[in-house]
mmCIF file of C-alpha atoms (C1' of nucleotides) in Angstrom:
data_model
loop_
_atom_site.group_PDB
_atom_site.id
_atom_site.type_symbol
_atom_site.label_atom_id
_atom_site.label_comp_id
_atom_site.label_asym_id
_atom_site.label_seq_id
_atom_site.Cartn_x
_atom_site.Cartn_y
_atom_site.Cartn_z
ATOM 1 C CA MET A 291 14.883 0.308 -18.304
ATOM 2 C CA LYS A 292 17.635 -1.846 -17.081
ATOM 3 C CA GLU A 293 17.203 -5.741 -16.488
ATOM 4 C CA ILE A 294 16.741 -6.991 -13.605
ATOM 5 C CA SER A 295 17.335 -10.597 -12.259
ATOM 6 C CA ILE A 296 14.959 -11.891 -9.362
ATOM 7 C CA ASP A 297 14.947 -15.129 -8.257
ATOM 8 C CA LYS A 298 12.996 -17.533 -6.331
ATOM 9 C CA ILE A 299 14.331 -16.157 -2.746
ATOM 10 C CA ASP A 300 13.402 -12.455 -4.252
ATOM 11 C CA ARG A 301 10.105 -13.247 -5.003
ATOM 12 C CA ALA A 302 9.544 -15.027 -1.892
ATOM 13 C CA ILE A 303 10.774 -11.477 0.090
ATOM 14 C CA LEU A 304 8.652 -9.691 -2.276
ATOM 15 C CA GLY A 305 5.311 -11.622 -1.417
ATOM 16 C CA LEU A 306 6.300 -11.201 2.206
ATOM 17 C CA LEU A 307 6.972 -7.386 2.404
ATOM 18 C CA GLN A 308 4.162 -6.571 0.011
ATOM 19 C CA THR A 309 1.414 -8.298 2.348
ATOM 20 C CA ASN A 310 3.411 -7.170 5.576
ATOM 21 C CA ALA A 311 6.304 -4.822 5.636
ATOM 22 C CA ASP A 312 6.521 -5.185 9.446
ATOM 23 C CA LEU A 313 7.870 -8.319 9.356
ATOM 24 C CA SER A 314 11.853 -7.140 10.379
ATOM 25 C CA VAL A 315 14.637 -8.384 8.344
ATOM 26 C CA THR A 316 14.899 -11.492 10.756
ATOM 27 C CA GLU A 317 11.854 -12.818 10.170
ATOM 28 C CA VAL A 318 11.804 -12.444 6.792
ATOM 29 C CA ALA A 319 15.398 -13.992 6.302
ATOM 30 C CA GLU A 320 13.569 -16.759 8.433
ATOM 31 C CA GLN A 321 10.715 -17.545 6.169
ATOM 32 C CA VAL A 322 13.065 -17.640 3.853
ATOM 33 C CA GLY A 323 15.728 -19.443 4.409
ATOM 34 C CA LEU A 324 18.585 -17.099 4.973
ATOM 35 C CA THR A 325 19.992 -15.271 7.954
ATOM 36 C CA THR A 326 19.925 -11.846 8.015
ATOM 37 C CA THR A 327 22.678 -10.298 6.712
ATOM 38 C CA PRO A 328 21.821 -11.690 3.326
ATOM 39 C CA CYS A 329 18.614 -10.881 3.451
ATOM 40 C CA TRP A 330 18.907 -7.559 4.011
ATOM 41 C CA ARG A 331 21.449 -7.092 1.213
ATOM 42 C CA ARG A 332 18.597 -8.470 -1.122
ATOM 43 C CA ILE A 333 16.135 -6.051 0.512
ATOM 44 C CA GLN A 334 18.487 -3.161 -0.136
ATOM 45 C CA ARG A 335 18.817 -3.950 -3.785
ATOM 46 C CA LEU A 336 15.522 -4.341 -4.345
ATOM 47 C CA GLN A 337 14.405 -0.651 -3.405
ATOM 48 C CA GLN A 338 17.645 1.073 -4.638
ATOM 49 C CA ASN A 339 16.746 -1.156 -7.809
ATOM 50 C CA GLY A 340 13.418 0.829 -7.773
ATOM 51 C CA ILE A 341 11.424 -2.544 -7.501
ATOM 52 C CA VAL A 342 10.392 -1.846 -3.734
ATOM 53 C CA THR A 343 9.123 1.724 -4.431
ATOM 54 C CA LYS A 344 8.061 2.910 -0.532
ATOM 55 C CA LYS A 345 6.462 1.402 2.474
ATOM 56 C CA VAL A 346 2.918 2.770 3.658
ATOM 57 C CA ALA A 347 0.300 2.387 5.597
ATOM 58 C CA LEU A 348 -3.123 1.329 4.644
ATOM 59 C CA LEU A 349 -6.186 2.963 6.456
ATOM 60 C CA ASP A 350 -9.793 1.749 6.433
ATOM 61 C CA ALA A 351 -11.717 3.918 4.771
ATOM 62 C CA SER A 352 -15.262 2.639 6.319
ATOM 63 C CA ARG A 353 -13.783 3.781 9.539
ATOM 64 C CA LEU A 354 -12.290 7.113 8.171
ATOM 65 C CA ALA A 355 -16.577 7.731 6.867
ATOM 66 C CA LEU A 356 -14.989 7.222 3.393
ATOM 67 C CA THR A 357 -17.474 4.965 2.144
ATOM 68 C CA THR A 358 -18.634 6.569 -1.386
ATOM 69 C CA THR A 359 -16.648 5.330 -4.230
ATOM 70 C CA VAL A 360 -17.677 5.680 -7.845
ATOM 71 C CA PHE A 361 -15.829 4.771 -10.774
ATOM 72 C CA VAL A 362 -16.236 8.270 -13.402
ATOM 73 C CA GLN A 363 -15.622 7.436 -17.217
ATOM 74 C CA VAL A 364 -14.673 10.399 -19.590
ATOM 75 C CA LYS A 365 -14.764 11.064 -23.099
ATOM 76 C CA ALA A 366 -12.537 13.613 -24.579
ATOM 77 C CA ALA A 367 -13.607 16.644 -26.485
ATOM 78 C CA ARG A 368 -10.463 16.412 -28.580
ATOM 79 C CA HIS A 369 -7.978 14.079 -29.377
ATOM 80 C CA ASP A 370 -4.690 16.279 -29.674
ATOM 81 C CA GLY A 371 -1.917 16.203 -27.525
ATOM 82 C CA LYS A 372 -2.239 19.492 -26.029
ATOM 83 C CA TRP A 373 -6.420 18.931 -24.611
ATOM 84 C CA LEU A 374 -5.089 15.465 -23.087
ATOM 85 C CA GLU A 375 -1.885 16.986 -20.535
ATOM 86 C CA GLN A 376 -4.474 19.821 -20.181
ATOM 87 C CA PHE A 377 -6.888 17.295 -18.905
ATOM 88 C CA ALA A 378 -3.942 14.963 -16.886
ATOM 89 C CA ARG A 379 -3.100 18.187 -15.205
ATOM 90 C CA HIS A 380 -7.018 18.973 -14.344
ATOM 91 C CA VAL A 381 -7.708 15.583 -12.959
ATOM 92 C CA GLU A 382 -4.400 14.881 -11.040
ATOM 93 C CA GLY A 383 -5.015 17.738 -8.826
ATOM 94 C CA PHE A 384 -8.080 16.264 -7.003
ATOM 95 C CA TYR A 385 -7.542 14.804 -3.979
ATOM 96 C CA GLU A 386 -10.644 12.828 -4.282
ATOM 97 C CA VAL A 387 -9.089 11.232 -7.292
ATOM 98 C CA VAL A 388 -7.238 7.964 -5.732
ATOM 99 C CA GLU A 389 -6.618 6.229 -9.640
ATOM 100 C CA PHE A 390 -6.512 7.859 -12.721
ATOM 101 C CA TYR A 391 -6.440 6.007 -16.287
ATOM 102 C CA ARG A 392 -5.748 6.767 -19.623
ATOM 103 C CA MET A 393 -8.021 3.844 -21.654
ATOM 104 C CA SER A 394 -8.970 2.144 -24.827
ATOM 105 C CA GLY A 395 -11.946 1.462 -25.679
ATOM 106 C CA GLU A 396 -15.399 3.598 -25.826
ATOM 107 C CA TYR A 397 -14.496 6.329 -23.127
ATOM 108 C CA ASP A 398 -10.630 7.688 -22.429
ATOM 109 C CA TYR A 399 -10.576 7.451 -19.110
ATOM 110 C CA LEU A 400 -11.151 6.062 -16.134
ATOM 111 C CA LEU A 401 -10.884 7.669 -12.554
ATOM 112 C CA LYS A 402 -11.860 5.904 -8.987
ATOM 113 C CA VAL A 403 -12.821 8.816 -6.570
ATOM 114 C CA LEU A 404 -13.384 8.098 -3.465
ATOM 115 C CA VAL A 405 -15.600 10.374 -1.317
ATOM 116 C CA LYS A 406 -17.389 10.469 1.827
ATOM 117 C CA ASP A 407 -21.191 10.527 0.961
ATOM 118 C CA MET A 408 -23.088 11.816 -2.658
ATOM 119 C CA THR A 409 -23.110 15.296 -1.644
ATOM 120 C CA SER A 410 -18.860 15.596 -1.328
ATOM 121 C CA PHE A 411 -19.154 13.260 -4.812
ATOM 122 C CA ASP A 412 -21.426 16.113 -6.355
ATOM 123 C CA TYR A 413 -19.325 18.491 -5.348
ATOM 124 C CA PHE A 414 -16.318 16.868 -6.985
ATOM 125 C CA TYR A 415 -18.151 16.506 -9.870
ATOM 126 C CA LYS A 416 -19.031 20.151 -10.150
ATOM 127 C CA ARG A 417 -15.720 21.333 -10.093
ATOM 128 C CA LEU A 418 -14.427 17.865 -12.204
ATOM 129 C CA VAL A 419 -16.449 19.284 -15.115
ATOM 130 C CA LYS A 420 -15.605 22.796 -14.732
ATOM 131 C CA GLY A 421 -13.269 24.656 -16.616
ATOM 132 C CA ILE A 422 -12.879 21.831 -18.832
ATOM 133 C CA ASP A 423 -14.297 20.915 -21.825
ATOM 134 C CA LEU A 424 -15.513 17.195 -21.401
ATOM 135 C CA ASN A 425 -17.668 14.778 -24.528
ATOM 136 C CA ASP A 426 -19.162 12.614 -22.139
ATOM 137 C CA VAL A 427 -19.393 11.827 -18.490
ATOM 138 C CA THR A 428 -20.991 8.462 -16.706
ATOM 139 C CA SER A 429 -20.500 8.020 -13.176
ATOM 140 C CA SER A 430 -20.912 4.370 -11.897
ATOM 141 C CA PHE A 431 -21.219 3.760 -8.124
ATOM 142 C CA ALA A 432 -19.356 1.044 -6.228
ATOM 143 C CA MET A 433 -22.065 -0.741 -4.109
ATOM 144 C CA GLU A 434 -19.661 -3.180 -2.450
ATOM 145 C CA GLN A 435 -16.219 -3.501 -2.397
ATOM 146 C CA ILE A 436 -15.654 -7.153 -2.622
ATOM 147 C CA LYS A 437 -11.500 -7.262 -3.087
ATOM 148 C CA TYR A 438 -8.907 -4.727 -2.656
ATOM 149 C CA SER A 439 -5.037 -5.337 -3.103
ATOM 150 C CA THR A 440 -2.002 -3.212 -3.204
ATOM 151 C CA ALA A 441 -0.121 -6.590 -3.784
ATOM 152 C CA LEU A 442 0.998 -7.495 -7.570
ATOM 153 C CA PRO A 443 0.073 -11.244 -8.449
ATOM 154 C CA LEU A 444 3.896 -12.096 -8.785
ATOM 155 C CA HIS A 445 3.178 -15.918 -9.972
ATOM 156 C CA HIS A 446 4.619 -14.969 -13.524
ATOM 157 C CA LEU A 447 8.130 -14.562 -11.878
ATOM 158 C CA MET B 97 -18.936 0.148 14.347
ATOM 159 C CA LYS B 98 -17.636 2.163 17.060
ATOM 160 C CA GLU B 99 -17.330 5.810 16.871
ATOM 161 C CA ILE B 100 -13.175 7.171 16.835
ATOM 162 C CA SER B 101 -12.046 10.300 17.785
ATOM 163 C CA ILE B 102 -9.692 11.457 15.413
ATOM 164 C CA ASP B 103 -8.121 14.965 16.196
ATOM 165 C CA LYS B 104 -6.413 17.152 14.293
ATOM 166 C CA ILE B 105 -3.105 15.400 15.261
ATOM 167 C CA ASP B 106 -4.377 12.005 14.513
ATOM 168 C CA ARG B 107 -5.025 13.543 11.001
ATOM 169 C CA ALA B 108 -1.505 14.563 10.836
ATOM 170 C CA ILE B 109 -0.094 11.679 11.786
ATOM 171 C CA LEU B 110 -2.205 9.388 9.623
ATOM 172 C CA GLY B 111 -1.489 11.828 6.429
ATOM 173 C CA LEU B 112 2.600 11.019 7.233
ATOM 174 C CA LEU B 113 2.336 7.355 7.927
ATOM 175 C CA GLN B 114 -0.015 6.630 4.351
ATOM 176 C CA THR B 115 3.068 7.945 2.762
ATOM 177 C CA ASN B 116 6.069 6.809 4.234
ATOM 178 C CA ALA B 117 5.750 4.268 6.700
ATOM 179 C CA ASP B 118 9.626 3.802 7.474
ATOM 180 C CA LEU B 119 9.182 7.053 9.447
ATOM 181 C CA SER B 120 10.390 6.553 12.635
ATOM 182 C CA VAL B 121 7.937 7.353 15.868
ATOM 183 C CA THR B 122 10.934 9.870 16.645
ATOM 184 C CA GLU B 123 10.423 11.316 13.505
ATOM 185 C CA VAL B 124 6.799 11.400 12.830
ATOM 186 C CA ALA B 125 6.399 12.597 16.502
ATOM 187 C CA GLU B 126 8.392 15.769 15.530
ATOM 188 C CA GLN B 127 6.597 16.686 12.353
ATOM 189 C CA VAL B 128 3.623 16.852 14.094
ATOM 190 C CA GLY B 129 5.053 18.652 17.399
ATOM 191 C CA LEU B 130 4.715 15.796 19.817
ATOM 192 C CA THR B 131 7.657 13.831 21.577
ATOM 193 C CA THR B 132 8.097 10.263 20.870
ATOM 194 C CA THR B 133 5.832 8.470 23.992
ATOM 195 C CA PRO B 134 2.662 10.049 23.310
ATOM 196 C CA CYS B 135 3.181 9.987 19.612
ATOM 197 C CA TRP B 136 4.019 6.108 20.368
ATOM 198 C CA ARG B 137 0.707 5.788 22.113
ATOM 199 C CA ARG B 138 -1.464 7.482 19.252
ATOM 200 C CA ILE B 139 -0.298 5.439 16.825
ATOM 201 C CA GLN B 140 -1.041 2.367 18.831
ATOM 202 C CA ARG B 141 -4.734 3.466 19.471
ATOM 203 C CA LEU B 142 -5.005 4.127 15.872
ATOM 204 C CA GLN B 143 -3.694 0.642 14.826
ATOM 205 C CA GLN B 144 -5.679 -1.115 17.335
ATOM 206 C CA ASN B 145 -8.975 0.639 16.410
ATOM 207 C CA GLY B 146 -8.173 -0.553 13.062
ATOM 208 C CA ILE B 147 -8.166 2.776 11.692
ATOM 209 C CA VAL B 148 -4.484 1.742 10.631
ATOM 210 C CA THR B 149 -5.003 -1.974 9.068
ATOM 211 C CA LYS B 150 -1.740 -3.256 8.084
ATOM 212 C CA LYS B 151 1.829 -1.729 6.312
ATOM 213 C CA VAL B 152 3.058 -3.079 2.838
ATOM 214 C CA ALA B 153 5.614 -2.744 0.837
ATOM 215 C CA LEU B 154 4.634 -1.270 -2.570
ATOM 216 C CA LEU B 155 6.050 -2.952 -5.546
ATOM 217 C CA ASP B 156 6.373 -1.048 -9.052
ATOM 218 C CA ALA B 157 4.622 -3.321 -11.258
ATOM 219 C CA SER B 158 6.187 -1.978 -14.702
ATOM 220 C CA ARG B 159 9.345 -3.729 -13.397
ATOM 221 C CA LEU B 160 8.220 -6.592 -12.835
ATOM 222 C CA ALA B 161 6.495 -6.469 -15.951
ATOM 223 C CA LEU B 162 2.903 -6.357 -14.749
ATOM 224 C CA THR B 163 2.270 -3.885 -17.884
ATOM 225 C CA THR B 164 -1.084 -4.851 -18.896
ATOM 226 C CA THR B 165 -4.119 -3.610 -16.035
ATOM 227 C CA VAL B 166 -7.220 -4.490 -17.596
ATOM 228 C CA PHE B 167 -10.927 -3.102 -16.573
ATOM 229 C CA VAL B 168 -13.397 -5.704 -16.909
ATOM 230 C CA GLN B 169 -17.151 -5.118 -16.395
ATOM 231 C CA VAL B 170 -19.721 -7.478 -15.946
ATOM 232 C CA LYS B 171 -23.396 -8.079 -16.340
ATOM 233 C CA ALA B 172 -25.191 -11.037 -13.691
ATOM 234 C CA ALA B 173 -26.660 -13.684 -15.833
ATOM 235 C CA ARG B 174 -29.469 -13.637 -13.031
ATOM 236 C CA HIS B 175 -29.853 -11.498 -9.908
ATOM 237 C CA ASP B 176 -30.614 -14.151 -7.331
ATOM 238 C CA GLY B 177 -28.166 -13.777 -4.082
ATOM 239 C CA LYS B 178 -26.783 -17.544 -5.051
ATOM 240 C CA TRP B 179 -25.782 -16.402 -8.246
ATOM 241 C CA LEU B 180 -24.259 -13.553 -6.785
ATOM 242 C CA GLU B 181 -22.434 -15.163 -4.292
ATOM 243 C CA GLN B 182 -21.222 -17.854 -6.086
ATOM 244 C CA PHE B 183 -19.806 -15.250 -8.403
ATOM 245 C CA ALA B 184 -18.234 -13.141 -6.037
ATOM 246 C CA ARG B 185 -16.283 -16.433 -5.319
ATOM 247 C CA HIS B 186 -15.405 -17.427 -8.660
ATOM 248 C CA VAL B 187 -14.059 -14.220 -9.124
ATOM 249 C CA GLU B 188 -11.956 -13.563 -5.957
ATOM 250 C CA GLY B 189 -10.049 -16.580 -6.247
ATOM 251 C CA PHE B 190 -7.945 -15.283 -9.358
ATOM 252 C CA TYR B 191 -4.945 -13.893 -8.489
ATOM 253 C CA GLU B 192 -5.184 -11.772 -11.296
ATOM 254 C CA VAL B 193 -7.671 -9.679 -9.871
ATOM 255 C CA VAL B 194 -6.542 -6.771 -7.815
ATOM 256 C CA GLU B 195 -9.835 -4.853 -7.200
ATOM 257 C CA PHE B 196 -13.127 -6.006 -7.226
ATOM 258 C CA TYR B 197 -16.972 -4.394 -6.991
ATOM 259 C CA ARG B 198 -20.021 -4.781 -7.500
ATOM 260 C CA MET B 199 -21.711 -1.486 -9.059
ATOM 261 C CA SER B 200 -24.872 0.140 -9.667
ATOM 262 C CA GLY B 201 -25.709 1.242 -13.367
ATOM 263 C CA GLU B 202 -25.561 -1.171 -16.590
ATOM 264 C CA TYR B 203 -23.229 -3.386 -15.557
ATOM 265 C CA ASP B 204 -22.872 -5.509 -12.297
ATOM 266 C CA TYR B 205 -19.506 -5.595 -11.718
ATOM 267 C CA LEU B 206 -16.310 -3.832 -12.089
ATOM 268 C CA LEU B 207 -12.574 -5.997 -11.812
ATOM 269 C CA LYS B 208 -9.005 -4.382 -12.174
ATOM 270 C CA VAL B 209 -6.736 -7.449 -13.457
ATOM 271 C CA LEU B 210 -3.076 -6.817 -13.555
ATOM 272 C CA VAL B 211 -1.274 -9.142 -15.688
ATOM 273 C CA LYS B 212 2.152 -9.449 -18.095
ATOM 274 C CA ASP B 213 0.685 -9.033 -21.347
ATOM 275 C CA MET B 214 -2.268 -10.219 -23.583
ATOM 276 C CA THR B 215 -1.399 -13.771 -23.968
ATOM 277 C CA SER B 216 -1.990 -13.604 -19.927
ATOM 278 C CA PHE B 217 -5.161 -12.072 -19.831
ATOM 279 C CA ASP B 218 -6.598 -14.368 -22.444
ATOM 280 C CA TYR B 219 -5.336 -17.143 -20.154
ATOM 281 C CA PHE B 220 -7.386 -15.422 -17.353
ATOM 282 C CA TYR B 221 -10.451 -14.005 -19.292
ATOM 283 C CA LYS B 222 -11.052 -18.014 -20.526
ATOM 284 C CA ARG B 223 -10.847 -18.591 -17.200
ATOM 285 C CA LEU B 224 -12.775 -16.303 -15.689
ATOM 286 C CA VAL B 225 -16.028 -16.942 -18.271
ATOM 287 C CA LYS B 226 -15.630 -20.851 -18.139
ATOM 288 C CA GLY B 227 -17.915 -22.570 -15.657
ATOM 289 C CA ILE B 228 -19.898 -19.674 -14.593
ATOM 290 C CA ASP B 229 -22.953 -17.868 -16.426
ATOM 291 C CA LEU B 230 -22.476 -14.325 -17.171
ATOM 292 C CA ASN B 231 -24.381 -12.188 -19.373
ATOM 293 C CA ASP B 232 -22.291 -10.026 -21.069
ATOM 294 C CA VAL B 233 -18.076 -9.118 -20.172
ATOM 295 C CA THR B 234 -16.514 -6.052 -21.443
ATOM 296 C CA SER B 235 -12.764 -5.348 -20.952
ATOM 297 C CA SER B 236 -11.077 -2.086 -21.595
ATOM 298 C CA PHE B 237 -7.261 -1.560 -21.561
ATOM 299 C CA ALA B 238 -5.295 0.532 -19.742
ATOM 300 C CA MET B 239 -3.167 2.871 -22.220
ATOM 301 C CA GLU B 240 -1.476 4.409 -19.332
ATOM 302 C CA GLN B 241 -1.786 5.058 -15.378
ATOM 303 C CA ILE B 242 -1.775 8.842 -14.461
ATOM 304 C CA LYS B 243 -2.170 8.217 -11.360
ATOM 305 C CA TYR B 244 -2.401 5.738 -7.900
ATOM 306 C CA SER B 245 -2.436 6.568 -4.795
ATOM 307 C CA THR B 246 -3.040 4.000 -1.667
ATOM 308 C CA ALA B 247 -3.594 6.951 0.740
ATOM 309 C CA LEU B 248 -7.060 7.931 1.552
ATOM 310 C CA PRO B 249 -8.098 11.611 1.458
ATOM 311 C CA LEU B 250 -8.284 12.418 4.839
ATOM 312 C CA HIS B 251 -9.584 15.863 3.918
ATOM 313 C CA HIS B 252 -13.153 16.001 5.399
ATOM 314 C CA LEU B 253 -11.472 14.944 9.035
ATOM 315 C "C1'" DA C 3 1.092 14.954 27.287
ATOM 316 C "C1'" DG C 4 5.972 14.914 28.723
ATOM 317 C "C1'" DT C 5 10.617 13.625 30.743
ATOM 318 C "C1'" DG C 6 13.961 10.195 31.176
ATOM 319 C "C1'" DA C 7 15.709 6.016 31.247
ATOM 320 C "C1'" DA C 8 16.089 0.837 30.714
ATOM 321 C "C1'" DA C 9 15.533 -3.529 28.464
ATOM 322 C "C1'" DT C 10 15.131 -5.002 24.317
ATOM 323 C "C1'" DT C 11 15.149 -5.804 19.347
ATOM 324 C "C1'" DC C 12 17.001 -4.044 15.111
ATOM 325 C "C1'" DC C 13 20.218 -2.764 11.362
ATOM 326 C "C1'" DT C 14 24.094 -2.459 9.373
ATOM 327 C "C1'" DC C 15 28.996 -3.353 8.314
ATOM 328 C "C1'" DA C 16 33.810 -5.571 8.861
ATOM 329 C "C1'" DC C 17 35.595 -10.051 7.936
ATOM 330 C "C1'" DG C 18 36.086 -15.071 6.350
ATOM 331 C "C1'" DA C 19 34.348 -18.956 4.187
ATOM 332 C "C1'" DT D 98 26.605 -15.268 -2.388
ATOM 333 C "C1'" DC D 99 26.216 -16.578 2.286
ATOM 334 C "C1'" DG D 100 27.225 -16.355 7.198
ATOM 335 C "C1'" DT D 101 29.349 -14.635 11.844
ATOM 336 C "C1'" DG D 102 30.078 -11.601 15.163
ATOM 337 C "C1'" DA D 103 29.451 -7.385 17.486
ATOM 338 C "C1'" DG D 104 28.583 -2.231 17.693
ATOM 339 C "C1'" DG D 105 25.598 1.258 17.076
ATOM 340 C "C1'" DA D 106 20.744 2.689 16.720
ATOM 341 C "C1'" DA D 107 16.085 2.331 17.298
ATOM 342 C "C1'" DT D 108 11.603 0.871 19.620
ATOM 343 C "C1'" DT D 109 9.160 -0.434 23.311
ATOM 344 C "C1'" DT D 110 7.411 0.284 27.706
ATOM 345 C "C1'" DC D 111 8.453 1.716 32.601
ATOM 346 C "C1'" DA D 112 7.933 5.230 36.686
ATOM 347 C "C1'" DC D 113 7.001 9.961 37.280
ATOM 348 C "C1'" DT D 114 5.726 15.227 36.758
#
DNA sequence: AGTGAAATTCCTCACGA
DNA sequence: TCGTGAGGAATTTCACT
């Protein structure tokens, strides 16, 4: 992975864009103290470097009736590479899974699952445990989402 | 919360925009089988309804040296409303916390924390447990991010 | 919803400092 | 690297069908 230098201005640009990608290049330029062209070039560079991966619209889950967030912890049945790979494929395919991590600690995997209600979760759960050998599965329900941010903390740059 | 009707075309528009917000109105219109003006009106309506909340740039955490993701589970010291409120405020303030949920089950809270290394996590951890009374704190480290999506599953619409 | 079109803003590049 | 200027493109918003 290449080393890329991010200066104070790049950091400011990233901070703005990861909060609001609707800002025009001109608006970003003003806020970071540049004119449009050099600002545009920096943004281009950040995109080509893969630092900015994409721009997306964020939707309000509650207004779309997606009110149930569940964290599912899983213990692997075995720890050979083949099983791990198989499980990763199995889980990735579920559209309900929005985040998926291999973990250290007691449980080997953590899944964040987004569904509209308990019935939908049950439907997911049955499909999840079917067709693959799991050692232990625990589901914890989110009662309240207190914070959710797609913006990375850039304070270390 | 108002009832909002989302038809097949709106669902298609949302699906496109939550994957790629760089699409021009004309491009979206083509893909959903409309012309620009009615498509533009639908997008406006989806934004004013608060279904589309914002557009953001997504950044590559690994290229910004944010390679450590930690899930922190916390048991509340007490379960009165005052403590809960106090704890929510305490945690929200940390820039390292990118997601934060009140949970059912054994642990009362789940935090997703993003930092650059172990040292930074330790720095966070010390500040987290300081100044507030906690019953139990467990940290689990993500070894691998297998899936991460900001796109909501709209299959139920 | 669709067409056509006008006004405005934005993006993009060549060039010079 | 930054800034200026300008062409061409895209967005936004009409009035009318």
